[in-house]
Tab-separated table of C-alpha atoms in Angstrom:
chain	number	residue	atom	x	y	z
A	20	MET	CA	186.349	425.961	71.219
A	21	LYS	CA	188.077	425.020	68.234
A	22	ASP	CA	187.202	421.353	66.828
A	23	ILE	CA	190.025	419.680	66.200
A	24	ALA	CA	189.942	417.115	63.121
A	25	TYR	CA	191.762	413.747	63.425
A	26	PRO	CA	192.940	411.845	60.184
A	27	VAL	CA	190.882	408.340	59.368
A	28	THR	CA	192.917	405.357	58.613
A	29	GLN	CA	191.486	403.354	55.890
A	30	MET	CA	191.699	399.651	56.441
A	31	ASP	CA	191.729	396.826	53.888
A	32	PHE	CA	189.209	393.812	54.802
A	33	THR	CA	189.815	391.899	51.371
A	34	PRO	CA	192.180	389.331	52.900
A	35	VAL	CA	189.971	388.760	56.094
A	36	LEU	CA	187.008	388.266	53.892
A	37	GLY	CA	188.749	385.683	51.716
A	38	VAL	CA	189.325	383.763	54.562
A	39	ILE	CA	186.171	384.082	55.968
A	40	CYS	CA	185.126	383.013	52.810
A	41	VAL	CA	187.410	380.045	52.368
A	42	LEU	CA	186.253	378.960	55.869
A	43	LEU	CA	182.588	379.098	54.896
A	44	LEU	CA	183.344	377.004	51.802
A	45	ILE	CA	184.874	374.412	53.698
A	46	GLY	CA	182.277	374.484	56.639
A	47	LEU	CA	179.563	374.570	53.976
A	48	GLY	CA	181.413	371.601	52.302
A	49	ILE	CA	181.931	369.532	55.325
A	50	VAL	CA	178.235	369.941	56.102
A	51	LEU	CA	176.832	369.339	52.478
A	52	TYR	CA	179.441	365.988	52.857
A	53	TRP	CA	177.626	365.366	56.132
A	54	LEU	CA	174.413	365.892	54.868
A	55	ILE	CA	175.259	363.339	51.852
A	56	GLY	CA	176.146	360.713	54.209
A	57	LYS	CA	173.232	361.015	56.117
A	58	SER	CA	170.969	361.059	53.106
A	59	GLU	CA	172.525	357.738	51.850
A	60	GLU	CA	172.046	356.644	55.247
A	61	LEU	CA	168.582	357.578	55.154
A	62	ARG	CA	168.061	356.146	51.845
A	63	GLU	CA	169.581	352.773	53.121
A	64	LEU	CA	167.433	352.777	56.283
A	65	LYS	CA	164.455	353.398	53.750
A	66	ALA	CA	165.384	350.577	51.868
A	67	ALA	CA	165.552	348.557	54.573
A	68	TYR	CA	162.301	349.659	56.333
A	69	ASP	CA	160.624	349.110	52.739
A	70	LYS	CA	161.971	345.607	52.497
A	71	ILE	CA	160.865	344.962	56.373
A	72	MET	CA	157.530	346.363	55.669
A	73	GLY	CA	157.376	343.823	52.302
A	74	SER	CA	158.077	340.954	54.441
A	75	PHE	CA	155.498	341.919	56.814
A	76	ASN	CA	152.984	342.217	54.277
A	77	GLU	CA	154.103	339.151	52.617
A	78	LEU	CA	154.097	337.186	56.177
A	79	ASP	CA	150.407	338.931	56.766
A	80	GLU	CA	149.127	337.500	53.552
A	81	GLN	CA	150.695	334.134	54.152
A	82	ALA	CA	149.068	334.116	57.607
A	83	LYS	CA	145.801	335.340	56.164
A	84	LEU	CA	146.126	332.419	53.564
A	85	ILE	CA	146.950	329.911	55.987
A	86	VAL	CA	144.065	330.685	58.296
A	87	LYS	CA	141.809	330.806	55.185
A	88	THR	CA	143.202	327.306	54.064
A	89	ASP	CA	142.705	326.158	57.724
A	90	LEU	CA	139.054	327.230	57.849
A	91	GLU	CA	138.596	325.453	54.656
A	92	LEU	CA	140.163	322.248	55.830
A	93	ASN	CA	137.953	322.544	58.872
A	94	LYS	CA	135.241	322.759	56.878
A	95	ALA	CA	136.332	320.054	54.542
A	96	GLN	CA	136.948	317.765	57.213
A	97	GLU	CA	133.791	318.195	58.883
A	98	GLU	CA	132.123	317.886	55.593
A	99	LEU	CA	134.096	314.588	55.280
A	100	ASP	CA	133.197	313.623	58.861
A	101	ARG	CA	129.498	314.345	57.994
A	102	ARG	CA	129.495	312.349	54.853
A	103	LEU	CA	131.404	309.241	56.447
A	104	LYS	CA	129.004	309.460	59.299
A	105	GLY	CA	125.975	309.592	56.810
A	106	LEU	CA	127.488	306.567	54.893
A	107	ASN	CA	128.157	304.487	57.626
A	108	THR	CA	124.333	305.061	58.648
A	109	LEU	CA	123.009	304.249	54.857
A	110	GLN	CA	125.027	301.250	55.269
A	111	ASN	CA	123.675	300.050	58.136
A	112	LEU	CA	120.397	300.817	56.648
A	113	ALA	CA	120.940	298.909	53.491
A	114	ARG	CA	121.922	295.979	55.895
A	115	ASN	CA	118.385	295.868	57.743
A	116	MET	CA	116.879	296.975	54.065
A	117	ARG	CA	118.045	293.539	52.714
A	118	THR	CA	116.114	291.806	55.381
A	119	SER	CA	112.712	293.332	54.237
A	120	LEU	CA	110.358	291.921	52.301
A	121	ASP	CA	107.233	294.115	53.071
A	122	GLU	CA	106.900	297.526	51.467
A	123	ASN	CA	105.497	298.973	54.485
A	124	GLU	CA	108.317	297.837	56.505
A	125	ALA	CA	110.784	299.147	54.311
A	126	PHE	CA	108.891	302.858	54.733
A	127	GLN	CA	109.270	302.156	58.463
A	128	ARG	CA	112.890	301.526	58.901
A	129	ILE	CA	113.593	305.164	57.923
A	130	ASN	CA	113.331	306.658	61.375
A	131	PRO	CA	113.718	309.901	63.154
A	132	GLN	CA	117.674	308.728	64.416
A	133	LEU	CA	118.545	307.919	60.796
A	134	ILE	CA	117.363	311.524	59.528
A	135	ALA	CA	119.004	312.944	62.333
A	136	GLU	CA	122.107	311.234	61.332
A	137	LEU	CA	122.227	312.449	57.927
A	138	GLY	CA	121.716	316.318	59.195
A	139	PHE	CA	118.073	316.528	58.920
A	140	SER	CA	115.087	316.946	61.625
A	141	ARG	CA	112.244	316.544	58.901
A	142	MET	CA	111.306	314.026	56.496
A	143	LEU	CA	108.422	312.655	54.182
A	144	ALA	CA	108.731	309.490	52.222
A	145	VAL	CA	105.717	309.350	49.608
A	146	SER	CA	104.559	306.434	47.195
A	147	MET	CA	102.549	306.971	43.770
A	148	THR	CA	99.658	305.538	43.309
A	149	GLU	CA	98.839	303.834	39.725
A	150	ASP	CA	96.657	306.734	38.689
A	151	GLY	CA	99.119	309.523	39.811
A	152	LYS	CA	98.508	310.319	43.159
A	153	PHE	CA	100.576	310.655	46.117
A	154	ILE	CA	100.834	308.980	49.398
A	155	ALA	CA	102.270	309.919	52.704
A	156	ARG	CA	104.120	306.358	54.138
A	157	ALA	CA	106.539	307.940	56.465
A	158	ALA	CA	106.701	311.320	57.906
A	159	ILE	CA	108.598	313.044	60.711
A	160	ASP	CA	107.803	316.627	61.808
A	161	PHE	CA	104.968	316.829	59.263
A	162	ASN	CA	101.561	317.732	59.924
A	163	PRO	CA	99.196	315.006	58.365
A	164	GLY	CA	96.547	317.414	57.168
A	165	LYS	CA	99.252	319.888	55.678
A	166	THR	CA	100.690	317.216	53.970
A	167	ASP	CA	98.106	315.834	52.186
A	168	ALA	CA	97.310	319.260	50.852
A	169	ALA	CA	101.029	319.664	49.959
A	170	LEU	CA	100.748	316.265	48.280
A	171	SER	CA	97.715	317.031	46.210
A	172	LYS	CA	99.572	320.242	45.023
A	173	ILE	CA	102.909	318.430	43.992
A	174	ALA	CA	100.559	315.773	41.920
A	175	GLY	CA	98.714	318.682	40.433
A	176	ASN	CA	102.427	320.521	39.250
A	177	GLY	CA	102.904	318.526	36.192
A	178	ASP	CA	106.377	320.244	35.587
A	179	LEU	CA	107.440	319.130	38.843
A	180	VAL	CA	106.357	315.374	38.491
A	181	ASN	CA	107.745	315.301	35.089
A	182	ALA	CA	111.296	316.615	36.270
A	183	LEU	CA	110.740	313.713	39.106
A	184	LYS	CA	110.022	310.853	36.309
A	185	ASN	CA	113.380	312.229	34.751
A	186	GLY	CA	115.356	311.764	37.738
A	187	MET	CA	115.544	314.975	38.378
A	188	VAL	CA	116.810	316.178	42.255
A	189	PHE	CA	115.379	319.202	43.432
A	190	SER	CA	117.334	321.108	46.894
A	191	SER	CA	117.455	324.444	48.031
A	192	LEU	CA	121.139	324.794	47.151
A	193	SER	CA	120.659	324.282	43.128
A	194	SER	CA	117.198	324.607	42.337
A	195	SER	CA	115.728	327.877	41.046
A	196	GLN	CA	114.537	330.397	42.710
A	197	LYS	CA	110.945	329.931	41.173
A	198	THR	CA	110.932	325.932	42.084
A	199	ARG	CA	112.629	326.798	45.466
A	200	SER	CA	109.660	329.122	46.540
A	201	VAL	CA	106.955	326.705	45.620
A	202	ILE	CA	108.482	323.826	47.728
A	203	VAL	CA	109.295	326.112	50.652
A	204	SER	CA	105.690	327.431	50.786
A	205	LEU	CA	104.235	323.637	50.333
A	206	PHE	CA	106.655	322.292	53.312
A	207	GLU	CA	107.713	324.945	55.287
A	208	THR	CA	110.991	324.226	55.189
A	209	GLU	CA	114.185	326.838	53.939
A	210	HIS	CA	116.532	324.109	53.608
A	211	PHE	CA	115.655	321.079	51.574
A	212	ILE	CA	116.368	317.842	49.072
A	213	LEU	CA	113.526	316.323	47.206
A	214	ALA	CA	114.540	313.139	44.935
A	215	PRO	CA	112.421	310.672	43.311
A	216	LEU	CA	112.182	306.912	43.960
A	217	LEU	CA	112.726	305.417	40.949
A	218	THR	CA	112.392	301.630	39.674
A	219	GLN	CA	112.443	299.669	36.198
A	220	LYS	CA	109.043	300.730	36.341
A	221	GLY	CA	109.796	304.404	36.366
A	222	LEU	CA	108.900	306.744	39.262
A	223	THR	CA	106.838	305.426	42.533
A	224	GLY	CA	107.114	307.994	44.602
A	225	PHE	CA	109.793	310.664	46.053
A	226	MET	CA	111.685	311.665	49.386
A	227	PHE	CA	111.851	315.067	50.986
A	228	THR	CA	114.204	316.002	53.677
A	229	GLY	CA	115.176	319.389	54.842
A	230	ASN	CA	115.304	321.370	57.824
A	231	ARG	CA	113.508	324.744	59.210
A	232	TYR	CA	114.880	328.249	59.340
A	233	ASN	CA	118.084	329.241	60.989
A	234	ALA	CA	119.690	326.027	60.027
A	235	PRO	CA	122.956	325.010	58.118
A	236	ALA	CA	122.206	325.059	54.260
A	237	VAL	CA	122.403	321.687	52.629
A	238	THR	CA	125.683	320.856	50.529
A	239	GLU	CA	126.453	319.011	47.503
A	240	GLY	CA	127.350	315.975	50.063
A	241	ASP	CA	123.783	316.134	51.769
A	242	GLU	CA	122.564	315.745	47.955
A	243	GLU	CA	124.429	312.680	47.408
A	244	LEU	CA	124.028	311.016	50.500
A	245	ILE	CA	119.865	311.421	50.108
A	246	GLY	CA	120.496	310.300	46.310
A	247	ILE	CA	121.794	307.137	47.826
A	248	LEU	CA	119.421	306.611	50.684
A	249	THR	CA	116.786	307.199	47.660
A	250	SER	CA	118.207	304.517	45.413
A	251	GLN	CA	118.389	302.076	48.486
A	252	LEU	CA	114.785	302.462	49.399
A	253	ALA	CA	113.728	302.465	45.560
A	254	GLN	CA	115.606	298.939	45.164
A	255	THR	CA	113.947	297.727	48.268
A	256	ILE	CA	110.507	298.701	47.311
A	257	GLU	CA	111.306	296.903	44.007
A	258	ASN	CA	112.538	293.805	45.599
A	259	THR	CA	109.523	293.455	47.674
A	260	HIS	CA	106.890	294.217	44.769
A	261	LEU	CA	109.168	291.119	42.868
A	262	PHE	CA	108.757	288.836	46.268
A	263	GLU	CA	105.078	289.778	46.346
A	264	GLN	CA	104.699	288.772	42.400
A	265	VAL	CA	107.040	285.675	42.807
A	266	TYR	CA	105.101	284.791	45.927
A	267	ARG	CA	101.701	285.239	44.481
A	268	SER	CA	103.071	283.266	41.354
A	269	THR	CA	104.263	280.534	43.618
A	270	GLN	CA	100.906	280.409	45.669
A	271	MET	CA	98.895	280.377	42.426
A	272	LEU	CA	101.312	277.615	41.049
A	273	GLU	CA	100.958	275.562	44.243
A	274	THR	CA	97.250	275.713	43.728
A	275	LYS	CA	97.417	274.728	39.781
A	276	VAL	CA	99.758	272.004	41.012
A	277	ASN	CA	97.606	270.903	43.853
A	278	GLU	CA	94.731	270.844	41.276
A	279	ARG	CA	96.655	269.280	38.969
A	280	THR	CA	97.630	266.218	41.430
A	281	LYS	CA	94.318	265.863	42.192
A	282	GLU	CA	93.391	265.332	38.368
A	283	LEU	CA	96.203	263.331	37.831
A	284	SER	CA	95.168	260.941	40.678
A	285	LEU	CA	91.853	260.535	39.841
A	286	ALA	CA	93.292	259.858	36.409
A	287	LEU	CA	95.805	257.510	37.765
A	288	LYS	CA	92.968	255.651	39.771
A	289	ASP	CA	90.545	255.743	36.459
A	290	VAL	CA	93.897	254.041	34.905
A	291	GLU	CA	94.426	251.750	37.711
A	292	GLU	CA	90.883	250.759	37.794
A	293	ILE	CA	90.848	250.603	33.899
A	294	SER	CA	94.058	248.104	33.863
A	295	LYS	CA	92.759	246.003	36.759
A	296	LYS	CA	89.616	245.609	34.787
A	297	LYS	CA	91.457	244.960	31.566
A	298	THR	CA	93.894	242.341	33.544
A	299	GLU	CA	90.470	240.755	34.825
A	300	PHE	CA	88.954	240.663	31.671
A	301	ILE	CA	92.580	239.227	30.087
A	302	SER	CA	92.389	236.608	32.907
A	303	ALA	CA	88.867	235.639	32.536
A	304	VAL	CA	88.764	235.282	28.754
A	305	SER	CA	92.168	233.568	28.792
A	306	HIS	CA	90.732	230.999	31.081
A	307	GLU	CA	87.541	230.736	28.912
A	308	LEU	CA	89.718	230.322	25.734
A	309	ARG	CA	91.948	227.550	27.473
A	310	THR	CA	89.271	225.106	27.636
A	311	PRO	CA	87.830	224.941	24.359
A	312	LEU	CA	91.482	225.310	22.563
A	313	THR	CA	92.529	222.306	24.838
A	314	SER	CA	89.467	220.148	23.273
A	315	ILE	CA	90.258	221.463	19.557
A	316	LYS	CA	94.173	220.553	20.055
A	317	GLY	CA	93.268	217.097	21.340
A	318	TYR	CA	90.710	216.547	18.907
A	319	ALA	CA	92.992	217.605	16.216
A	320	SER	CA	95.831	215.361	17.461
A	321	LEU	CA	93.412	212.519	17.677
A	322	LEU	CA	92.301	213.048	14.159
A	323	ILE	CA	96.023	213.297	12.927
A	324	THR	CA	96.842	209.842	14.656
A	325	GLY	CA	94.152	208.007	12.643
A	326	LYS	CA	92.660	206.166	15.486
A	327	ILE	CA	88.978	207.352	14.622
A	328	GLY	CA	89.478	206.225	11.286
A	329	VAL	CA	91.758	207.030	7.912
A	330	ILE	CA	91.928	210.628	7.000
A	331	PRO	CA	92.990	211.979	3.433
A	332	ASP	CA	95.975	213.469	3.243
A	333	ALA	CA	94.556	217.142	2.347
A	334	VAL	CA	92.457	217.267	5.422
A	335	LYS	CA	95.539	215.907	7.393
A	336	GLU	CA	97.494	218.839	6.135
A	337	ARG	CA	94.918	221.003	7.337
A	338	LEU	CA	94.688	219.169	10.735
A	339	ILE	CA	98.194	219.987	11.285
A	340	LYS	CA	97.828	223.578	10.814
A	341	ILE	CA	95.000	223.554	13.100
A	342	ASN	CA	96.994	221.772	15.840
A	343	THR	CA	100.052	224.576	15.359
A	344	HIS	CA	97.724	227.245	15.289
A	345	SER	CA	96.054	225.966	18.643
A	346	ASP	CA	99.765	225.986	20.092
A	347	ASN	CA	100.397	229.475	18.614
A	348	LEU	CA	97.386	230.509	20.691
A	349	VAL	CA	98.114	228.667	23.906
A	350	LYS	CA	101.448	230.374	24.021
A	351	LEU	CA	99.241	233.532	23.356
A	352	ILE	CA	96.972	232.702	26.331
A	353	ASN	CA	99.734	231.963	28.502
A	354	ASP	CA	101.768	234.921	27.751
A	355	LEU	CA	98.577	236.957	28.565
A	356	LEU	CA	97.710	235.160	31.608
A	357	ASP	CA	101.227	235.566	32.861
A	358	ILE	CA	101.530	239.339	32.151
A	359	ALA	CA	97.979	239.714	33.876
A	360	ARG	CA	99.411	237.881	37.009
A	361	ILE	CA	102.550	239.799	37.134
A	362	GLU	CA	100.759	243.215	36.763
A	363	SER	CA	98.264	242.189	39.765
A	364	GLY	CA	100.819	240.856	41.635
A	365	ARG	CA	99.311	237.240	41.638
A	366	VAL	CA	102.851	235.731	40.494
A	367	GLU	CA	105.463	234.911	43.161
A	368	MET	CA	109.000	235.265	42.266
A	369	LYS	CA	110.919	232.589	43.728
A	370	THR	CA	113.912	234.371	43.876
A	371	VAL	CA	117.298	232.500	45.034
A	372	PRO	CA	120.568	233.531	45.065
A	373	GLN	CA	122.483	231.821	42.318
A	374	PRO	CA	125.340	232.519	39.354
A	375	ILE	CA	123.837	233.130	36.256
A	376	GLN	CA	126.040	231.765	33.956
A	377	PRO	CA	125.019	228.203	34.347
A	378	MET	CA	121.406	229.471	33.029
A	379	VAL	CA	123.127	231.565	30.205
A	380	ASN	CA	124.831	228.429	28.947
A	381	ASN	CA	121.374	226.162	29.275
A	382	ILE	CA	119.956	228.848	27.131
A	383	ALA	CA	122.638	228.754	24.319
A	384	ASP	CA	122.418	225.033	24.177
A	385	LEU	CA	118.526	225.307	24.144
A	386	LEU	CA	118.571	227.677	21.141
A	387	THR	CA	121.506	226.461	19.214
A	388	PRO	CA	119.467	224.606	16.371
A	389	GLN	CA	117.741	227.880	15.647
A	390	LEU	CA	121.093	229.276	15.333
A	391	LEU	CA	122.642	226.798	13.115
A	392	SER	CA	119.761	227.069	10.699
A	393	LYS	CA	120.489	230.747	10.146
A	394	SER	CA	124.323	230.398	10.076
A	395	LEU	CA	124.290	232.784	13.191
A	396	THR	CA	127.371	233.182	15.662
A	397	LEU	CA	126.620	233.497	19.518
A	398	ARG	CA	128.926	234.826	21.896
A	399	VAL	CA	128.815	234.529	25.737
A	400	GLN	CA	130.645	236.923	27.553
A	401	ILE	CA	130.249	236.962	31.170
A	402	GLN	CA	132.734	238.353	33.578
A	403	ALA	CA	134.721	236.273	36.124
A	404	ASP	CA	134.056	237.878	39.033
A	405	ALA	CA	130.060	238.362	38.293
A	406	PRO	CA	128.408	237.852	41.927
A	407	GLU	CA	125.300	235.426	42.623
A	408	VAL	CA	122.432	237.182	42.331
A	409	GLU	CA	118.862	236.731	43.511
A	410	PHE	CA	116.442	235.804	40.840
A	411	ASP	CA	113.604	233.532	39.680
A	412	ALA	CA	115.406	231.189	37.230
A	413	SER	CA	112.160	229.979	35.281
A	414	GLN	CA	111.181	233.754	35.007
A	415	VAL	CA	114.615	235.053	33.726
A	416	GLU	CA	115.284	232.532	31.339
A	417	ARG	CA	112.071	233.374	29.733
A	418	VAL	CA	113.581	237.079	29.614
A	419	PHE	CA	116.850	235.653	28.046
A	420	ILE	CA	114.976	233.383	25.518
A	421	ASN	CA	112.331	236.079	24.314
A	422	LEU	CA	115.556	238.831	23.529
A	423	ILE	CA	117.719	236.005	21.847
A	424	SER	CA	114.329	234.564	19.835
A	425	ASN	CA	114.034	238.235	18.829
A	426	ALA	CA	117.744	238.712	17.902
A	427	ILE	CA	117.628	235.463	15.758
A	428	LYS	CA	114.625	236.643	13.982
A	429	PHE	CA	115.892	240.066	12.879
A	430	THR	CA	119.559	239.192	12.320
A	431	PRO	CA	120.492	237.889	8.768
A	432	PRO	CA	122.302	234.951	8.090
A	433	GLN	CA	126.387	235.090	9.056
A	434	GLY	CA	125.250	237.587	11.632
A	435	THR	CA	126.366	237.742	15.222
A	436	ILE	CA	124.321	237.732	18.507
A	437	THR	CA	126.497	238.602	21.823
A	438	ILE	CA	125.236	238.101	25.052
A	439	ASN	CA	127.268	240.265	27.932
A	440	VAL	CA	126.790	240.012	31.691
A	441	ILE	CA	128.802	242.851	33.477
A	442	PRO	CA	128.642	243.744	37.205
A	443	GLN	CA	128.540	247.230	38.235
A	444	TRP	CA	129.704	247.480	41.704
A	445	ASN	CA	129.255	251.030	42.211
A	446	LYS	CA	125.625	250.442	41.679
A	447	ASN	CA	125.019	247.249	43.155
A	448	ILE	CA	123.311	245.908	39.833
A	449	LEU	CA	124.181	243.159	37.241
A	450	LEU	CA	123.842	244.364	33.471
A	451	CYS	CA	122.729	241.878	30.842
A	452	GLU	CA	123.075	242.534	27.155
A	453	VAL	CA	121.479	240.844	24.129
A	454	ALA	CA	123.247	242.429	21.366
A	455	ASP	CA	122.543	241.532	17.467
A	456	THR	CA	124.039	242.876	14.211
A	457	GLY	CA	120.659	242.798	12.760
A	458	VAL	CA	118.389	245.448	10.885
A	459	GLY	CA	117.903	247.475	13.815
A	460	ILE	CA	114.747	249.556	14.826
A	461	LYS	CA	113.902	253.133	14.012
A	462	LYS	CA	113.571	255.704	16.348
A	463	ASP	CA	109.718	256.015	16.365
A	464	ASP	CA	109.553	252.613	17.320
A	465	LEU	CA	112.028	252.443	20.001
A	466	MET	CA	109.769	253.849	22.696
A	467	ARG	CA	106.818	251.633	21.871
A	468	VAL	CA	108.650	248.106	21.594
A	469	PHE	CA	107.529	246.819	24.930
A	470	ASP	CA	103.833	247.831	24.662
A	471	GLU	CA	101.682	244.734	24.581
A	472	PHE	CA	100.641	243.723	20.963
A	473	TYR	CA	102.821	246.294	19.399
A	474	ARG	CA	105.155	245.102	16.603
A	475	VAL	CA	107.664	247.139	14.693
A	476	ASP	CA	106.340	247.800	10.955
A	477	ASN	CA	109.041	246.223	9.073
A	478	GLU	CA	109.395	243.386	6.177
A	479	ILE	CA	110.390	240.755	8.685
A	480	ASN	CA	107.446	241.401	11.034
A	481	MET	CA	104.996	241.462	7.765
A	482	ASN	CA	106.399	237.740	6.638
A	483	VAL	CA	106.664	236.187	10.305
A	484	LYS	CA	103.719	235.881	12.856
A	485	GLY	CA	104.040	236.902	16.352
A	486	THR	CA	101.954	238.008	19.142
A	487	GLY	CA	103.751	241.256	20.229
A	488	LEU	CA	103.776	239.970	23.821
A	489	GLY	CA	107.228	238.734	24.020
A	490	LEU	CA	109.041	241.980	25.253
A	491	ALA	CA	105.969	243.002	27.307
A	492	LEU	CA	106.293	239.958	29.276
A	493	ALA	CA	110.108	240.688	29.408
A	494	LYS	CA	109.488	243.847	30.848
A	495	ASN	CA	107.099	242.824	33.369
A	496	ILE	CA	109.738	239.963	34.489
A	497	VAL	CA	112.640	242.430	35.068
A	498	GLU	CA	110.516	245.150	36.744
A	499	ALA	CA	109.121	242.334	39.179
A	500	HIS	CA	112.966	241.448	40.074
A	501	GLY	CA	113.203	245.205	40.902
A	502	GLY	CA	115.373	245.949	37.877
A	503	LYS	CA	114.893	248.032	34.435
A	504	ILE	CA	115.344	247.241	30.838
A	505	TRP	CA	115.479	249.527	27.967
A	506	VAL	CA	117.129	249.171	24.427
A	507	SER	CA	119.122	250.807	22.160
A	508	SER	CA	119.563	250.536	18.187
A	509	GLU	CA	120.261	252.017	14.849
A	510	VAL	CA	118.762	251.061	11.600
A	511	GLY	CA	121.198	248.703	9.784
A	512	ALA	CA	123.415	248.646	12.450
A	513	GLY	CA	121.874	245.904	15.040
A	514	THR	CA	120.016	246.318	18.161
A	515	THR	CA	120.766	245.743	21.777
A	516	PHE	CA	118.521	245.066	24.665
A	517	HIS	CA	119.829	246.031	28.410
A	518	PHE	CA	118.466	245.040	31.586
A	519	THR	CA	119.448	244.766	35.234
A	520	LEU	CA	119.438	242.917	38.127
A	521	PRO	CA	120.045	244.074	41.816
A	522	PHE	CA	122.497	242.017	43.977
A	523	LYS	CA	123.789	242.609	47.207
A	524	HIS	CA	127.431	241.914	47.924
A	525	PRO	CA	128.314	242.867	51.579
A	526	ALA	CA	131.936	241.475	51.280
A	527	ARG	CA	132.711	243.385	47.915
A	528	ASP	CA	131.089	246.596	49.418
A	529	THR	CA	133.105	246.288	52.470
A	530	LEU	CA	136.082	246.002	50.876
A	531	LYS	CA	135.695	249.150	48.820
A	532	THR	CA	134.630	250.803	51.815
A	533	VAL	CA	137.865	249.955	53.531
């Protein structure tokens, strides 16, 4: 069999490939476009995602901050509430301590309830003796034996004691590790505050407050509260010491006053006894002198008349002097007797209600010759509404006569003497004054012018004789009437004697009350 050969026709695929290529390019472009769009969308989605995640993280941080802030605020609020509670407790304690006047009582005011309200379970209040030893005065949850040993060790720790003297406060919050370890080992307390008790005299003790293990740590607020407590306690202790000093001083002063009073009472009795004896002596001597003086005056008067016989003029002149001096001695004796009687109460003042003006006018008439002899002017000024006063006219008249006579004596010619009578209704007294324009009295003499036999040292007294009893007598008479007498003066500007007489005037008093 013969092979048959068939002719092969060659086909051209170029156009088809071109189309395919175009289609592939178009498809690839479409795919690329689609992919590019998806990529952009993915980028947008990623950006949105990132933004959301950023916001979420920010919100998460803010939430954490809010939670943290809330915790801090709660903690601060708790601390604030604790401080307010502690301050209220301390305020009540301060109010109670103000009434305490005993040091032991002040320490006993610090009780377990108070310490618990301040947030502590243990307390030890200690005082310091003058020789530097520490003594427990109040304790909560402390063993006495261990406490004494701990206090002995603290007293021996010079650095710790000196720090307390300088006002340093030790606490488990702020103390150094070394100091903290020492205090923890001594008091077996992990959380503590040890504060000094300081007064003006320095360190007088300290207070230890704290909690055992597994308790909250102390805070700055705790330190402030314990600082306030120790200040209050120290101030109370100082106040009790001051009170004790004042009390002891008062007792000593009272004792001294009582002793001095007894001494003065005895001295007064002695003075009264001496005064009584003086009065009795003056009275006795005066009575003894009156009889011979009366005889001397009588014989002198008889001789002067010449009834016994003619007497030479020289003898007569001397007899007249004897008679004059006898009169002066009689007046002196009468004044002494009057003073003695008034001082001893043997003279009864015959007081009757009467106006004072008639008596003053009568005295003015009586002394007119003496006033005219020295060319002196007498002015009498009595207020029209001057009330009647209960007084002994004869005795008060002697007061005016003595005062006016003194004014005449010490007032130079052409001078003026003024009598003022002024009612003082608010005091129920009649104020009487005798003022002159005379030489005046020195300050040193003013306090003694009413003393018996005292005479002011001046030129007039040197030339004019006197007894020095007139003002003393006037003083006794005024005081016997329930009044007072005093003097005011200035050298060269005159002198004014003042004295008062009490009065009762119901009608005027009733009018003033209404």
